[in-house]
């Protein structure tokens, strides 16, 4: 074998090894990020009665979200939007396989179930699992913060995108439970306003005031009020919209009064805002 052929063979072997490592990390990320709802009974029931079109819309919206996350730091390095799209599809497939396997092991899925129920129970797990698969390299690998990350995230739109991703992940883990409705029902209007103020304070403090690892890379252009309005307040509005959408997807808004809807959005936006702030630091 010539030297060039040997080099080509080594390069191919290295590429295959890198791909296998990337897929392994993706599977580990999907498992890590999806366990909370995989082992939550409410999500099993939601998969049974949530409208299929709402779940389908969630999956359709997941694809461009994953493409954006791949640009920031997916489970392998990519050089084009086509590769990012392919990795987004791979992340969805890995999340679906991981969810199907574990739900079967847990006895949640059974051969006698209608296909629609099986698909619903798996579909409701895919988005958080796919987010975990896509972020596997940045969170579980050794080189997540590279030039590709800064290329997208060091823009205002990139910062807002990261907040939406973080908010969506935590909201999807908490919205399926009955606790959001219960907490909102128990709170007075003043407690809800207090929670909103606390949410804004924590959201801003996590990123700009507490000096967490990674916060040094966050955009700090402008004074306190400029940062607060452009990032914290704008980010909270996006978090609230994400919370509203997730609640609608899971049917929590059906037959609910406007006052109760606002209460649930305020409650769900609390963990969503923490997720948004954490995403800006971590990703």
Short mmCIF file of C-alpha atoms in Angstrom, two decimals:
data_model
loop_
_atom_site.label_atom_id
_atom_site.label_comp_id
_atom_site.label_asym_id
_atom_site.label_seq_id
_atom_site.Cartn_x
_atom_site.Cartn_y
_atom_site.Cartn_z
CA UNK A 1 0.00 0.00 0.00
CA UNK A 2 1.39 3.41 -0.97
CA UNK A 3 1.92 6.24 1.48
CA UNK A 4 -1.02 8.21 0.05
CA UNK A 5 -3.33 5.20 0.31
CA UNK A 6 -2.23 4.64 3.90
CA UNK A 7 -2.94 8.28 4.68
CA UNK A 8 -6.40 8.06 3.12
CA UNK A 9 -7.17 4.92 5.12
CA UNK A 10 -6.03 6.58 8.37
CA UNK A 11 -8.11 9.65 7.61
CA UNK A 12 -11.17 7.51 6.93
CA UNK A 13 -10.65 5.58 10.15
CA UNK A 14 -10.23 8.83 12.09
CA UNK A 15 -13.42 10.19 10.52
CA UNK A 16 -15.39 7.06 11.42
CA UNK A 17 -14.04 7.17 14.96
CA UNK A 18 -14.97 10.84 15.32
CA UNK A 19 -18.48 10.14 14.02
CA UNK A 20 -18.95 7.27 16.46
CA UNK A 21 -17.78 9.46 19.35
CA UNK A 22 -20.18 12.18 18.22
CA UNK A 23 -23.10 9.75 18.07
CA UNK A 24 -22.18 8.33 21.48
CA UNK A 25 -22.11 11.80 22.97
CA UNK A 26 -25.44 12.59 21.32
CA UNK A 27 -27.02 9.49 22.85
CA UNK A 28 -25.59 10.38 26.27
CA UNK A 29 -26.85 13.96 25.96
CA UNK A 30 -30.32 12.80 24.92
CA UNK A 31 -30.47 10.47 27.93
CA UNK A 32 -29.22 13.11 30.35
CA UNK A 33 -31.56 15.85 29.19
CA UNK A 34 -34.71 13.75 28.78
CA UNK A 35 -34.70 11.64 31.96
CA UNK A 36 -36.83 14.07 34.02
CA UNK A 37 -39.82 13.77 31.69
CA UNK A 38 -39.15 10.19 30.63
CA UNK A 39 -39.85 9.19 34.24
CA UNK A 40 -42.81 11.54 34.77
CA UNK A 41 -46.26 9.96 34.63
CA UNK A 42 -47.98 13.12 33.38
CA UNK A 43 -45.97 13.03 30.14
CA UNK A 44 -47.10 9.46 29.50
CA UNK A 45 -50.75 10.56 29.76
CA UNK A 46 -50.14 13.67 27.67
CA UNK A 47 -48.78 11.49 24.90
CA UNK A 48 -52.14 9.72 24.94
CA UNK A 49 -54.51 12.70 24.67
CA UNK A 50 -52.58 15.73 23.32
CA UNK A 51 -53.76 16.66 19.83
CA UNK A 52 -51.43 15.10 17.22
CA UNK A 53 -51.28 18.35 15.22
CA UNK A 54 -49.91 20.21 18.23
CA UNK A 55 -47.19 17.61 18.74
CA UNK A 56 -46.44 17.68 15.02
CA UNK A 57 -46.07 21.48 15.15
CA UNK A 58 -43.69 21.15 18.11
CA UNK A 59 -41.52 18.73 16.14
CA UNK A 60 -41.57 20.98 13.06
CA UNK A 61 -40.43 23.93 15.17
CA UNK A 62 -37.77 21.77 16.81
CA UNK A 63 -35.88 21.27 13.54
CA UNK A 64 -34.79 24.92 12.95
CA UNK A 65 -34.05 25.22 16.68
CA UNK A 66 -31.68 22.27 16.43
CA UNK A 67 -30.05 23.67 13.31
CA UNK A 68 -29.30 26.88 15.21
CA UNK A 69 -27.93 24.94 18.18
CA UNK A 70 -25.71 22.98 15.81
CA UNK A 71 -24.20 26.25 14.60
CA UNK A 72 -23.41 27.16 18.20
CA UNK A 73 -22.00 23.77 19.21
CA UNK A 74 -23.56 20.49 18.12
CA UNK A 75 -22.39 16.98 18.84
CA UNK A 76 -19.74 17.29 16.09
CA UNK A 77 -18.04 20.10 14.17
CA UNK A 78 -19.85 21.13 11.00
CA UNK A 79 -18.93 23.44 8.14
CA UNK A 80 -22.23 24.07 6.34
CA UNK A 81 -25.94 24.56 6.94
CA UNK A 82 -26.60 21.23 5.20
CA UNK A 83 -24.43 19.43 7.76
CA UNK A 84 -26.24 21.26 10.55
CA UNK A 85 -29.56 20.14 9.08
CA UNK A 86 -28.36 16.55 8.83
CA UNK A 87 -27.16 16.63 12.44
CA UNK A 88 -30.52 18.07 13.53
CA UNK A 89 -32.29 15.11 11.91
CA UNK A 90 -29.82 12.71 13.52
CA UNK A 91 -30.45 14.31 16.93
CA UNK A 92 -34.21 13.83 16.49
CA UNK A 93 -33.71 10.19 15.48
CA UNK A 94 -31.43 9.51 18.45
CA UNK A 95 -33.89 11.17 20.85
CA UNK A 96 -36.77 9.12 19.43
CA UNK A 97 -34.85 5.83 19.69
CA UNK A 98 -33.68 6.60 23.24
CA UNK A 99 -37.21 7.53 24.33
CA UNK A 100 -38.77 4.47 22.68
CA UNK A 101 -36.22 2.11 24.23
CA UNK A 102 -36.49 3.48 27.75
CA UNK A 103 -40.28 3.79 27.69
CA UNK A 104 -40.45 0.15 26.63
CA UNK A 105 -38.06 -0.87 29.43
CA UNK A 106 -40.19 1.10 31.92
CA UNK A 107 -43.29 -0.74 30.72
CA UNK A 108 -44.91 2.45 29.43
CA UNK A 109 -45.08 1.12 25.88
CA UNK A 110 -46.69 -2.23 25.11
CA UNK A 111 -47.37 -4.14 21.86
CA UNK A 112 -51.15 -4.00 22.35
CA UNK A 113 -51.24 -0.18 22.45
CA UNK A 114 -52.64 1.72 19.46
CA UNK A 115 -49.92 3.07 17.18
CA UNK A 116 -51.16 6.64 17.71
CA UNK A 117 -50.64 6.32 21.47
CA UNK A 118 -47.15 4.90 21.03
CA UNK A 119 -46.18 7.69 18.64
CA UNK A 120 -47.64 10.35 20.96
CA UNK A 121 -45.75 9.10 24.00
CA UNK A 122 -42.49 9.05 22.07
CA UNK A 123 -43.07 12.36 20.28
CA UNK A 124 -43.59 14.28 23.50
CA UNK A 125 -40.07 13.26 24.61
CA UNK A 126 -38.26 14.10 21.39
CA UNK A 127 -37.68 17.86 21.66
CA UNK A 128 -35.84 17.89 25.04
CA UNK A 129 -33.98 14.72 24.08
CA UNK A 130 -32.93 16.17 20.73
CA UNK A 131 -31.75 19.38 22.43
CA UNK A 132 -29.64 17.25 24.76
CA UNK A 133 -28.23 15.27 21.84
CA UNK A 134 -27.37 18.45 19.96
CA UNK A 135 -25.63 20.06 22.93
CA UNK A 136 -23.64 16.94 23.78
CA UNK A 137 -20.30 18.25 22.49
CA UNK A 138 -20.53 21.64 24.15
CA UNK A 139 -21.58 20.11 27.48
CA UNK A 140 -19.94 16.67 27.50
CA UNK A 141 -17.05 17.18 25.10
CA UNK A 142 -13.74 18.89 25.61
CA UNK A 143 -13.99 21.60 22.97
CA UNK A 144 -17.49 23.00 22.92
CA UNK A 145 -16.54 26.67 23.02
CA UNK A 146 -14.89 27.16 19.65
CA UNK A 147 -14.93 29.79 16.94
CA UNK A 148 -18.14 28.46 15.45
CA UNK A 149 -19.98 29.17 18.69
CA UNK A 150 -18.88 32.79 18.83
CA UNK A 151 -19.68 33.30 15.15
CA UNK A 152 -23.41 33.05 15.85
CA UNK A 153 -23.85 33.72 19.52
CA UNK A 154 -21.89 36.99 19.71
CA UNK A 155 -24.81 38.85 18.15
CA UNK A 156 -27.96 40.22 19.73
CA UNK A 157 -30.15 37.79 17.79
CA UNK A 158 -27.84 34.94 18.78
CA UNK A 159 -28.12 35.81 22.46
CA UNK A 160 -31.92 35.88 22.24
CA UNK A 161 -31.93 32.58 20.37
CA UNK A 162 -29.89 30.92 23.10
CA UNK A 163 -32.34 32.20 25.72
CA UNK A 164 -35.28 30.76 23.79
CA UNK A 165 -33.55 27.37 23.60
CA UNK A 166 -32.84 27.31 27.34
CA UNK A 167 -36.36 28.42 28.20
CA UNK A 168 -37.93 25.83 25.91
CA UNK A 169 -35.93 22.98 27.41
CA UNK A 170 -36.85 23.69 31.04
CA UNK A 171 -40.44 24.60 30.18
CA UNK A 172 -40.93 21.28 28.40
CA UNK A 173 -39.73 19.45 31.50
CA UNK A 174 -42.11 21.24 33.87
CA UNK A 175 -45.21 22.18 31.86
CA UNK A 176 -46.56 18.61 31.61
CA UNK A 177 -47.08 18.43 35.38
CA UNK A 178 -50.18 19.61 37.21
CA UNK A 179 -48.02 21.65 39.57
CA UNK A 180 -47.92 24.71 37.29
CA UNK A 181 -51.72 24.99 37.39
CA UNK A 182 -51.83 24.30 41.14
CA UNK A 183 -49.16 26.87 42.03
CA UNK A 184 -50.81 29.52 39.85
CA UNK A 185 -54.18 28.82 41.47
CA UNK A 186 -52.73 29.17 45.00
CA UNK A 187 -50.96 32.49 44.39
CA UNK A 188 -52.50 35.90 44.92
CA UNK A 189 -51.99 38.70 42.39
CA UNK A 190 -49.35 40.24 44.65
CA UNK A 191 -47.48 36.97 44.93
CA UNK A 192 -47.53 36.64 41.15
CA UNK A 193 -46.15 40.16 40.77
CA UNK A 194 -43.50 39.32 43.36
CA UNK A 195 -42.56 36.18 41.43
CA UNK A 196 -42.29 38.21 38.22
CA UNK A 197 -39.93 40.71 39.89
CA UNK A 198 -37.91 37.88 41.44
CA UNK A 199 -37.68 36.17 38.05
CA UNK A 200 -36.32 39.31 36.39
CA UNK A 201 -33.84 39.85 39.22
CA UNK A 202 -32.54 36.28 39.08
CA UNK A 203 -32.45 36.27 35.31
CA UNK A 204 -30.28 39.41 35.29
CA UNK A 205 -28.18 38.45 38.29
CA UNK A 206 -27.31 34.99 36.98
CA UNK A 207 -25.81 36.45 33.84
CA UNK A 208 -24.28 39.76 34.89
CA UNK A 209 -23.82 39.95 38.65
CA UNK A 210 -22.84 36.56 40.10
CA UNK A 211 -19.69 35.90 38.04
CA UNK A 212 -20.53 32.32 37.14
CA UNK A 213 -18.06 30.47 34.94
CA UNK A 214 -18.82 31.47 31.36
CA UNK A 215 -20.44 34.78 32.24
CA UNK A 216 -17.33 36.64 31.12
CA UNK A 217 -18.15 35.77 27.50
CA UNK A 218 -21.65 37.24 27.69
CA UNK A 219 -22.25 40.52 25.91
CA UNK A 220 -21.89 43.45 28.36
CA UNK A 221 -22.25 46.44 26.05
CA UNK A 222 -23.95 49.32 27.81
CA UNK A 223 -24.87 50.24 31.37
CA UNK A 224 -27.25 48.53 33.77
CA UNK A 225 -30.51 49.81 32.30
CA UNK A 226 -29.39 49.18 28.73
CA UNK A 227 -28.50 45.56 29.53
CA UNK A 228 -31.60 45.11 31.66
CA UNK A 229 -33.99 46.33 28.97
CA UNK A 230 -32.28 44.87 25.89
CA UNK A 231 -31.50 41.44 27.32
CA UNK A 232 -33.30 40.73 30.60
CA UNK A 233 -36.68 42.30 29.82
CA UNK A 234 -36.60 41.28 26.15
CA UNK A 235 -35.49 37.82 27.19
CA UNK A 236 -38.32 37.55 29.71
CA UNK A 237 -40.87 38.47 27.03
CA UNK A 238 -39.51 35.64 24.87
CA UNK A 239 -39.56 33.26 27.84
CA UNK A 240 -43.21 34.16 28.52
CA UNK A 241 -44.10 33.51 24.87
CA UNK A 242 -42.30 30.15 25.00
CA UNK A 243 -44.20 29.30 28.20
CA UNK A 244 -47.51 30.26 26.57
CA UNK A 245 -46.75 28.12 23.53
CA UNK A 246 -45.70 25.08 25.59
CA UNK A 247 -48.83 25.34 27.75
CA UNK A 248 -50.95 25.52 24.59
CA UNK A 249 -49.16 22.51 23.10
CA UNK A 250 -49.99 20.40 26.14
CA UNK A 251 -53.61 21.57 26.21
CA UNK A 252 -53.25 23.50 29.47
CA UNK A 253 -54.97 26.58 28.01
CA UNK A 254 -58.08 24.79 26.76
CA UNK A 255 -61.16 26.06 28.59
CA UNK A 256 -58.99 28.21 30.88
CA UNK A 257 -59.78 31.79 31.82
CA UNK A 258 -57.45 34.64 30.87
CA UNK A 259 -56.55 35.22 34.53
CA UNK A 260 -55.55 31.59 35.01
CA UNK A 261 -53.56 31.66 31.77
CA UNK A 262 -51.57 34.67 32.98
CA UNK A 263 -50.98 32.92 36.31
CA UNK A 264 -49.64 29.78 34.62
CA UNK A 265 -47.42 31.79 32.29
CA UNK A 266 -45.91 33.70 35.22
CA UNK A 267 -45.29 30.45 37.11
CA UNK A 268 -43.80 28.56 34.16
CA UNK A 269 -41.71 31.57 33.15
CA UNK A 270 -39.83 31.31 36.46
CA UNK A 271 -37.98 28.06 35.57
CA UNK A 272 -38.00 29.10 31.91
CA UNK A 273 -36.13 32.31 32.74
CA UNK A 274 -33.59 30.40 34.84
CA UNK A 275 -33.07 28.08 31.87
CA UNK A 276 -32.67 31.05 29.55
CA UNK A 277 -30.10 32.69 31.81
CA UNK A 278 -28.20 29.45 32.33
CA UNK A 279 -28.11 28.83 28.58
CA UNK A 280 -26.43 32.19 27.99
CA UNK A 281 -23.71 31.25 30.46
CA UNK A 282 -23.26 27.60 29.55
CA UNK A 283 -23.58 27.54 25.76
#
